[in-house]
Amino acid sequence: MLDVRLNQKKQKMKTYPIIPIVILLFQVNAQSQWVVKNVSTSIETIVELKFFGDRVGLAVGIDGLILKSTDAGETWNKIDSQIDGDINDVAFISEDTVFLISNKFDNGNFEFKIHESTNGGEDWAEKFSDEGALNCVQFINSNEGLASGYDGVFRTNNGGDTWNIVFSMTENDFEFGEVRRFDMVSDSVGYAVGSGASSIGNHPFIGIILKTENGGQNWQIIKEVGGILREVDFIDEELGFISNEVHTFKTTDGGITWDTLDNIEGVVDFSLLSINSIFTVNRPDAYIPGFTTTTFAISKSIDFGESWDGEFMNGAHMETVFFMSDSVGFVAGGYSIIMKTETCGGEIRGDYPWDLFVNSVDTGHLQEFKIYPNPCTNILRLDEAGRIPNGKAGYSVLSIDGEVKNRGTIYELNHGVDVSTLPGGIYFLRIENEIDGIIGIEKFIKIKED
């Protein structure tokens, strides 16, 4: 018996800054629209939303956030999960049995936990924990499940009691890396995407596409591509999409060949029902805490990605899309916003909380600063710190998911910040002062010391 995830296609995460392009506007009537079903005035982010059947749904996110609906997404109630960490994904086995994964960064190390609920997400018990971080979880049946994260893919065959690594980035000529997302499209066939720093040469980042044909017991790299691959979703064993921080790619032959689409960008999540019913949420900017707004789009294709309808606009940063049918679907993201459509998408209704975003940070005043060395192994430094105006300034080191890993003063940064304890990956240095707020953001790569 396949997990509902195989029948109600859905997967999930985040992109890096790129240059926006135009997406065609939705052609809609007055009845075709998105309706806000949940929103919070606090900066809480939903990163994943899934349903079991057409009534029971869970939305999960940062700082242990869990929302539950039992009325097809009309109302959402917050659950006090007592989970210490960020929740990245959730997987239904039945209406009552649910798994989720959480990550916590503490004392320079990541720890992940796998939790189980036997009452539909009302209460959670820790099932398994280990060092590292997880991105995605899915169960094929009540015993066999998969999880992906730092260093590779993990598998259980005993209902989540124990997990063993079945694909390792470091055992495949990578200095470090992660498998971001996977999609099991049948009991046997599945695809995954990840990226890592090659142990050969000058640590170039390489995106990889993986495939399994035996239920996730073994995975093979079927293609290497440029960029950091973030998302994967397939309609069946042959037809699917992947995306990186810039491009979207599609395959019609089970991953043997891939076509680059030049008519859509910034895809952070797909929901694929058929070749005539494909939805995405798009964000052409990286979401960084401190910016209360971003540019997003909700897009649709009815011809397997040959053309797309959608419109970029400013508002909450969108993270996830889930469609139950050709008509009924959800999008969710920042400020715990959840919007529902029962008419195949369309325009956003006037009750959207635009007031939450009218005082967003003015990105026009941001300065460019030089940080070095980049990539960095141990000590990160800022060049020309004296250019920072208007009083006392500070910095924060953020993960690509927006989690603060380190903070201090510009004086400390100018003398070097120790990033040696951070796991390998991509991070942001955010510079701010007491008058202007955020005045600069720079991206850097952390690599392991040779």
Coordinates of C-alpha atoms in Angstrom, one line a residue:
M1 CA 0.0 0.0 0.0
L2 CA 1.7 3.2 -1.2
D3 CA 2.0 6.3 1.1
V4 CA -0.7 8.9 0.2
R5 CA 2.3 11.0 -1.0
L6 CA 2.5 8.7 -4.1
N7 CA -1.1 9.4 -5.0
Q8 CA -1.3 13.1 -4.0
K9 CA 1.9 14.5 -5.5
K10 CA 3.7 16.9 -3.3
Q11 CA 7.2 17.9 -2.3
K12 CA 9.2 20.8 -0.9
M13 CA 12.4 24.2 0.1
K14 CA 14.5 27.6 -0.9
T15 CA 16.4 29.4 -3.6
Y16 CA 19.2 31.9 -4.0
P17 CA 19.0 35.4 -5.4
I18 CA 18.5 35.6 -9.2
I19 CA 17.2 38.1 -11.8
P20 CA 13.4 38.0 -12.2
I21 CA 11.8 37.3 -15.6
V22 CA 8.2 37.8 -16.7
I23 CA 5.6 35.1 -16.2
L24 CA 2.3 35.5 -18.0
L25 CA -0.7 36.7 -16.0
F26 CA -3.4 34.4 -14.9
Q27 CA -6.4 34.6 -17.2
V28 CA -9.2 34.4 -14.6
N29 CA -12.7 35.4 -13.8
A30 CA -14.0 36.9 -10.6
Q31 CA -14.8 33.6 -9.1
S32 CA -11.3 32.2 -9.7
Q33 CA -9.3 33.2 -6.7
W34 CA -7.1 32.4 -3.7
V35 CA -8.7 32.8 -0.2
V36 CA -6.7 33.4 3.0
K37 CA -7.5 30.6 5.5
N38 CA -4.7 31.3 8.1
V39 CA -2.2 34.1 8.9
S40 CA -0.2 35.2 11.9
T41 CA 1.2 38.6 12.8
S42 CA 4.5 37.0 14.0
I43 CA 7.2 35.9 11.6
E44 CA 6.5 32.2 11.5
T45 CA 7.2 30.2 8.4
I46 CA 5.3 27.2 7.1
V47 CA 7.7 25.1 4.9
E48 CA 5.5 22.1 4.2
L49 CA 1.8 21.4 3.9
K50 CA 0.2 17.9 3.2
F51 CA -3.1 16.3 3.4
F52 CA -4.3 12.7 4.0
G53 CA -7.5 12.3 2.0
D54 CA -9.6 15.4 1.5
R55 CA -10.2 16.4 5.1
V56 CA -7.1 16.1 7.4
G57 CA -4.0 18.3 6.7
L58 CA -0.9 19.3 8.6
A59 CA 1.3 22.4 8.0
V60 CA 4.7 22.4 9.6
G61 CA 7.6 24.9 9.8
I62 CA 10.3 26.6 11.8
D63 CA 10.6 26.5 15.6
G64 CA 8.4 23.5 16.0
L65 CA 5.4 25.0 14.1
I66 CA 2.5 22.6 13.5
L67 CA -1.0 23.6 12.3
K68 CA -3.8 21.0 11.7
S69 CA -7.0 21.1 9.8
T70 CA -9.8 18.5 9.9
D71 CA -12.2 20.4 7.6
A72 CA -10.5 20.3 4.3
G73 CA -8.3 23.3 5.1
E74 CA -11.1 25.8 6.0
T75 CA -9.7 26.3 9.5
W76 CA -6.3 25.6 11.0
N77 CA -5.5 25.1 14.7
K78 CA -2.0 25.4 16.2
I79 CA -0.7 22.4 18.0
D80 CA 1.7 22.7 20.9
S81 CA 4.2 20.1 19.6
Q82 CA 6.9 20.6 22.2
I83 CA 9.4 19.9 19.4
D84 CA 12.6 21.8 19.9
G85 CA 13.9 22.7 16.4
D86 CA 12.8 23.4 12.9
I87 CA 10.4 21.0 11.2
N88 CA 11.3 20.4 7.5
D89 CA 8.8 17.8 6.4
V90 CA 5.9 15.6 7.4
A91 CA 4.7 12.2 6.0
F92 CA 1.3 10.6 6.4
I93 CA 1.0 6.8 6.6
S94 CA -2.6 6.9 7.7
E95 CA -4.9 9.5 9.1
D96 CA -3.6 8.7 12.5
T97 CA 0.0 7.6 11.9
V98 CA 2.3 10.5 10.8
F99 CA 6.0 11.1 10.8
L100 CA 8.0 14.3 10.8
I101 CA 11.6 15.4 10.9
S102 CA 13.2 18.2 12.9
N103 CA 16.6 19.8 13.0
K104 CA 18.4 21.7 15.7
F105 CA 21.8 23.5 15.6
D106 CA 23.5 23.5 19.0
N107 CA 27.1 24.0 20.1
G108 CA 28.4 24.0 16.5
N109 CA 26.6 20.7 15.6
F110 CA 23.4 19.7 13.8
E111 CA 21.1 17.1 15.4
F112 CA 18.1 15.6 13.6
K113 CA 15.1 13.8 15.2
I114 CA 12.4 11.7 13.6
H115 CA 9.1 11.9 15.5
E116 CA 5.9 9.8 15.2
S117 CA 2.3 10.6 16.0
T118 CA -0.4 7.9 16.4
N119 CA -3.3 10.4 16.8
G120 CA -3.1 12.5 13.6
G121 CA -0.4 14.9 14.8
E122 CA -2.0 15.9 18.1
D123 CA 0.9 14.4 20.1
W124 CA 4.4 13.4 19.1
A125 CA 7.0 10.9 20.4
E126 CA 10.7 10.9 19.4
K127 CA 11.5 7.8 17.3
F128 CA 15.1 8.2 16.3
S129 CA 17.9 10.8 16.5
D130 CA 21.4 11.3 15.3
E131 CA 24.0 13.9 14.3
G132 CA 23.3 15.8 11.1
A133 CA 20.3 17.4 9.4
L134 CA 17.4 16.1 7.4
N135 CA 15.4 17.7 4.6
C136 CA 12.7 15.3 3.4
V137 CA 10.9 12.2 4.7
Q138 CA 8.5 9.8 2.9
F139 CA 7.1 6.3 3.7
I140 CA 6.4 3.7 1.0
N141 CA 4.4 1.6 3.4
S142 CA 4.1 1.3 7.2
N143 CA 7.5 -0.3 7.5
E144 CA 9.7 1.1 4.7
G145 CA 10.6 4.8 4.6
L146 CA 13.2 7.1 3.3
A147 CA 14.8 10.4 4.5
S148 CA 17.3 12.7 2.9
G149 CA 19.7 15.2 4.3
Y150 CA 23.3 16.1 4.9
D151 CA 25.6 13.4 3.4
G152 CA 22.8 11.4 1.6
V153 CA 19.8 9.2 1.8
F154 CA 18.7 7.1 4.8
R155 CA 16.3 4.2 4.8
T156 CA 14.2 2.3 7.4
N157 CA 12.6 -1.1 7.1
N158 CA 11.1 -1.3 10.6
G159 CA 8.7 1.6 10.8
G160 CA 11.3 4.2 11.7
D161 CA 12.9 2.4 14.7
T162 CA 16.3 2.5 13.0
W163 CA 17.7 4.2 9.9
N164 CA 20.7 3.3 7.7
I165 CA 22.4 5.4 5.1
V166 CA 21.9 3.9 1.6
F167 CA 23.6 6.7 -0.4
S168 CA 26.5 8.8 0.9
M169 CA 27.8 12.0 -0.7
T170 CA 31.3 11.6 0.9
E171 CA 31.6 8.0 -0.5
N172 CA 30.9 9.4 -4.0
D173 CA 33.8 11.8 -4.4
F174 CA 32.3 14.8 -2.5
E175 CA 34.0 16.7 0.2
F176 CA 30.5 17.3 1.7
G177 CA 27.0 17.6 0.4
E178 CA 23.4 16.9 0.9
V179 CA 20.4 15.3 -0.8
R180 CA 17.7 17.9 -0.7
R181 CA 14.6 16.2 -2.0
F182 CA 13.4 12.9 -3.4
D183 CA 10.2 11.6 -4.9
M184 CA 9.2 8.0 -4.9
V185 CA 6.8 7.6 -7.8
S186 CA 6.1 3.9 -7.3
D187 CA 7.0 1.1 -4.9
S188 CA 10.3 0.7 -6.7
V189 CA 11.2 3.8 -8.8
G190 CA 12.2 7.2 -7.3
Y191 CA 14.3 10.2 -8.0
A192 CA 16.3 12.6 -5.8
V193 CA 18.3 15.8 -6.2
G194 CA 21.3 17.1 -4.2
S195 CA 24.5 19.0 -4.4
G196 CA 27.9 19.0 -3.0
A197 CA 31.5 20.2 -3.1
S198 CA 33.7 18.0 -5.2
S199 CA 36.7 16.5 -3.4
I200 CA 38.5 16.8 -6.8
G201 CA 39.8 20.2 -7.9
N202 CA 39.0 23.5 -6.3
H203 CA 35.8 22.4 -4.4
P204 CA 33.3 23.3 -7.2
F205 CA 29.7 22.9 -6.3
I206 CA 28.0 20.2 -8.4
G207 CA 24.3 19.4 -8.6
I208 CA 23.4 15.7 -8.9
I209 CA 20.3 13.7 -9.9
L210 CA 19.8 10.3 -8.4
K211 CA 17.5 7.4 -9.3
T212 CA 16.5 4.2 -7.5
E213 CA 14.8 1.2 -9.1
N214 CA 14.5 -1.0 -6.0
G215 CA 12.5 1.0 -3.5
G216 CA 15.4 3.2 -2.3
Q217 CA 17.7 0.4 -1.3
N218 CA 20.3 1.7 -3.8
W219 CA 20.7 5.0 -5.6
Q220 CA 22.8 5.9 -8.7
I221 CA 23.9 9.3 -9.9
I222 CA 22.3 9.6 -13.4
K223 CA 23.3 13.2 -14.2
E224 CA 25.5 16.1 -12.9
V225 CA 24.3 19.6 -13.6
G226 CA 25.4 23.1 -12.6
G227 CA 23.9 25.0 -9.7
I228 CA 22.4 23.9 -6.4
L229 CA 19.5 21.5 -7.1
R230 CA 16.6 22.1 -4.7
E231 CA 13.4 20.4 -5.9
V232 CA 12.2 17.3 -7.7
D233 CA 8.7 16.1 -8.6
F234 CA 7.5 13.4 -11.1
I235 CA 4.1 12.6 -12.5
D236 CA 5.1 9.0 -13.2
E237 CA 8.3 7.0 -13.8
E238 CA 9.1 8.9 -17.0
L239 CA 7.8 12.5 -16.7
G240 CA 9.2 14.9 -14.1
F241 CA 10.7 18.3 -13.2
I242 CA 13.7 19.5 -11.2
S243 CA 14.8 23.0 -10.3
N244 CA 17.9 24.8 -9.0
E245 CA 18.4 28.4 -7.9
V246 CA 17.9 29.7 -11.4
H247 CA 16.5 27.1 -13.9
T248 CA 13.8 24.5 -14.2
F249 CA 14.4 21.3 -16.1
K250 CA 12.0 18.6 -17.4
T251 CA 12.4 15.0 -18.6
T252 CA 10.1 12.8 -20.6
D253 CA 12.3 9.7 -20.6
G254 CA 12.9 8.8 -16.9
G255 CA 15.9 11.2 -16.4
I256 CA 18.0 10.2 -19.4
T257 CA 17.7 13.6 -21.0
W258 CA 16.7 17.0 -19.6
D259 CA 15.3 20.1 -21.3
T260 CA 16.0 23.5 -19.8
L261 CA 12.8 25.7 -19.6
D262 CA 13.4 29.4 -20.3
N263 CA 9.8 30.4 -19.5
I264 CA 9.8 30.0 -15.7
E265 CA 12.2 30.7 -12.9
G266 CA 12.6 30.7 -9.1
V267 CA 10.6 27.5 -8.5
V268 CA 10.7 26.4 -4.9
D269 CA 8.0 23.8 -5.0
F270 CA 5.9 21.8 -7.5
S271 CA 2.5 20.0 -7.3
L272 CA 2.0 17.7 -10.2
L273 CA -1.3 16.0 -10.8
S274 CA -1.0 15.3 -14.6
I275 CA 0.6 16.8 -17.7
N276 CA -2.4 19.1 -17.9
S277 CA -2.4 20.2 -14.2
I278 CA 0.9 21.4 -12.9
F279 CA 1.3 24.1 -10.2
T280 CA 4.3 25.8 -8.7
V281 CA 5.2 28.5 -6.2
N282 CA 8.1 30.7 -7.4
R283 CA 10.4 33.1 -5.5
P284 CA 13.1 34.9 -7.5
D285 CA 14.8 36.1 -4.4
A286 CA 16.3 34.4 -1.4
Y287 CA 14.2 34.9 1.8
I288 CA 16.4 36.4 4.5
P289 CA 15.1 37.1 8.0
G290 CA 14.7 40.9 8.5
F291 CA 13.1 41.3 5.1
T292 CA 9.4 41.1 5.8
T293 CA 8.4 40.9 2.1
T294 CA 9.6 39.1 -1.0
T295 CA 8.5 38.7 -4.6
F296 CA 6.5 35.5 -5.3
A297 CA 4.3 33.9 -7.9
I298 CA 1.8 31.1 -8.1
S299 CA 2.1 29.5 -11.5
K300 CA 0.2 26.9 -13.5
S301 CA 0.9 24.9 -16.7
I302 CA -1.7 22.9 -18.6
D303 CA 0.8 21.6 -21.3
F304 CA 3.6 20.0 -19.3
G305 CA 5.6 23.2 -18.9
E306 CA 5.5 24.4 -22.4
S307 CA 3.8 27.6 -21.1
W308 CA 3.0 29.0 -17.7
D309 CA 0.4 31.4 -16.3
G310 CA 1.2 33.4 -13.2
E311 CA 2.1 36.8 -11.9
F312 CA 4.9 38.1 -9.7
M313 CA 3.8 40.3 -6.8
N314 CA 5.1 41.3 -3.4
G315 CA 4.0 39.6 -0.2
A316 CA 4.8 36.7 2.1
H317 CA 7.6 34.4 1.0
M318 CA 5.9 31.3 -0.4
E319 CA 7.4 27.9 0.4
T320 CA 5.0 25.1 -0.5
V321 CA 2.1 24.2 -2.8
F322 CA -0.2 21.2 -2.5
F323 CA -3.1 20.4 -4.9
M324 CA -5.7 17.7 -4.0
S325 CA -7.4 17.9 -7.4
D326 CA -7.4 20.0 -10.5
S327 CA -9.5 22.6 -8.7
V328 CA -8.7 22.4 -5.0
G329 CA -5.3 23.4 -3.7
F330 CA -3.2 25.3 -1.1
V331 CA -0.1 27.5 -0.9
A332 CA 1.7 28.4 2.3
G333 CA 4.7 30.3 3.6
G334 CA 5.8 33.2 5.7
Y335 CA 3.6 34.6 8.6
S336 CA 2.0 31.1 8.7
I337 CA -0.1 32.2 5.7
I338 CA -2.2 29.5 4.1
M339 CA -4.3 30.2 1.0
K340 CA -6.9 27.9 -0.5
T341 CA -8.4 27.8 -4.0
E342 CA -11.4 25.7 -5.1
T343 CA -11.4 27.1 -8.6
C344 CA -8.0 26.1 -9.9
G345 CA -6.1 29.2 -8.6
G346 CA -6.6 32.7 -9.9
E347 CA -6.2 36.1 -8.4
I348 CA -5.5 36.8 -4.7
R349 CA -8.6 38.2 -3.0
G350 CA -8.7 41.6 -1.4
D351 CA -8.5 40.3 2.2
Y352 CA -4.9 39.2 1.7
P353 CA -2.9 40.8 4.6
W354 CA -1.0 43.3 2.5
D355 CA -0.6 45.5 5.6
L356 CA 1.9 43.0 7.1
F357 CA 4.3 43.8 4.3
V358 CA 4.0 47.6 3.6
N359 CA 6.8 48.4 6.0
S360 CA 9.3 46.0 4.5
V361 CA 13.0 46.7 4.4
D362 CA 14.0 49.0 1.5
T363 CA 16.5 46.9 -0.5
G364 CA 17.5 50.0 -2.5
H365 CA 19.9 51.2 0.2
L366 CA 21.8 47.9 0.5
Q367 CA 25.6 48.2 0.1
E368 CA 28.0 45.7 -1.4
F369 CA 30.8 44.6 0.9
K370 CA 33.8 42.3 0.3
I371 CA 34.2 39.3 2.5
Y372 CA 37.2 37.0 2.3
P373 CA 38.3 34.3 1.9
N374 CA 35.3 33.0 0.0
P375 CA 35.0 29.9 0.0
C376 CA 36.1 29.9 3.6
T377 CA 37.3 27.1 5.9
N378 CA 38.0 28.7 9.3
I379 CA 38.1 32.5 9.6
L380 CA 35.8 34.9 7.7
R381 CA 36.8 38.6 7.4
L382 CA 35.1 41.8 6.2
D383 CA 37.1 44.3 4.0
E384 CA 36.6 48.0 4.5
A385 CA 34.5 47.8 7.6
G386 CA 35.0 51.6 8.0
R387 CA 32.5 52.2 5.2
I388 CA 29.6 51.2 7.5
P389 CA 27.7 54.4 8.4
N390 CA 25.5 55.6 11.2
G391 CA 26.6 54.3 14.5
K392 CA 27.2 50.9 16.0
A393 CA 26.9 48.0 13.6
G394 CA 26.7 44.3 14.0
Y395 CA 26.6 41.1 11.9
S396 CA 24.8 37.8 11.8
V397 CA 25.7 34.6 10.0
L398 CA 22.6 32.9 8.5
S399 CA 22.1 29.5 7.0
I400 CA 20.4 29.3 3.6
D401 CA 17.2 28.6 5.5
G402 CA 17.5 31.8 7.5
E403 CA 18.6 30.3 10.8
V404 CA 21.1 32.6 12.8
K405 CA 24.3 30.6 13.4
N406 CA 26.5 33.4 14.7
R407 CA 26.3 37.1 15.6
G408 CA 28.5 39.8 16.9
T409 CA 29.9 43.3 16.3
I410 CA 31.6 44.7 13.2
Y411 CA 34.8 45.1 15.3
E412 CA 34.7 41.4 15.9
L413 CA 34.0 40.7 12.3
N414 CA 36.9 42.9 11.2
H415 CA 39.2 40.8 13.3
G416 CA 37.8 37.6 11.9
V417 CA 34.8 35.4 12.7
D418 CA 35.4 31.7 13.4
V419 CA 33.2 29.6 11.1
S420 CA 35.1 26.4 11.5
T421 CA 32.4 24.7 13.4
L422 CA 29.7 25.3 10.8
P423 CA 28.8 22.3 8.5
G424 CA 29.9 22.7 4.9
G425 CA 27.3 24.6 2.8
I426 CA 26.1 28.0 1.7
Y427 CA 25.6 30.9 4.2
F428 CA 24.8 34.6 4.3
L429 CA 26.6 37.3 6.2
R430 CA 24.1 40.0 7.2
I431 CA 25.4 43.4 8.2
E432 CA 23.2 45.9 10.0
N433 CA 23.4 49.1 12.1
E434 CA 21.1 50.7 14.7
I435 CA 19.9 53.5 12.4
D436 CA 19.5 51.9 8.9
G437 CA 18.8 48.3 9.9
I438 CA 20.1 45.9 7.4
I439 CA 22.7 47.6 5.1
G440 CA 24.3 44.6 3.4
I441 CA 24.0 40.9 2.7
E442 CA 26.8 38.8 1.2
K443 CA 26.8 35.1 0.4
F444 CA 29.7 32.8 1.2
I445 CA 30.6 29.1 1.0
K446 CA 31.9 27.2 4.0
I447 CA 34.1 24.2 3.1
K448 CA 35.8 21.7 5.3
E449 CA 39.5 22.2 6.0
D450 CA 41.8 20.0 3.9

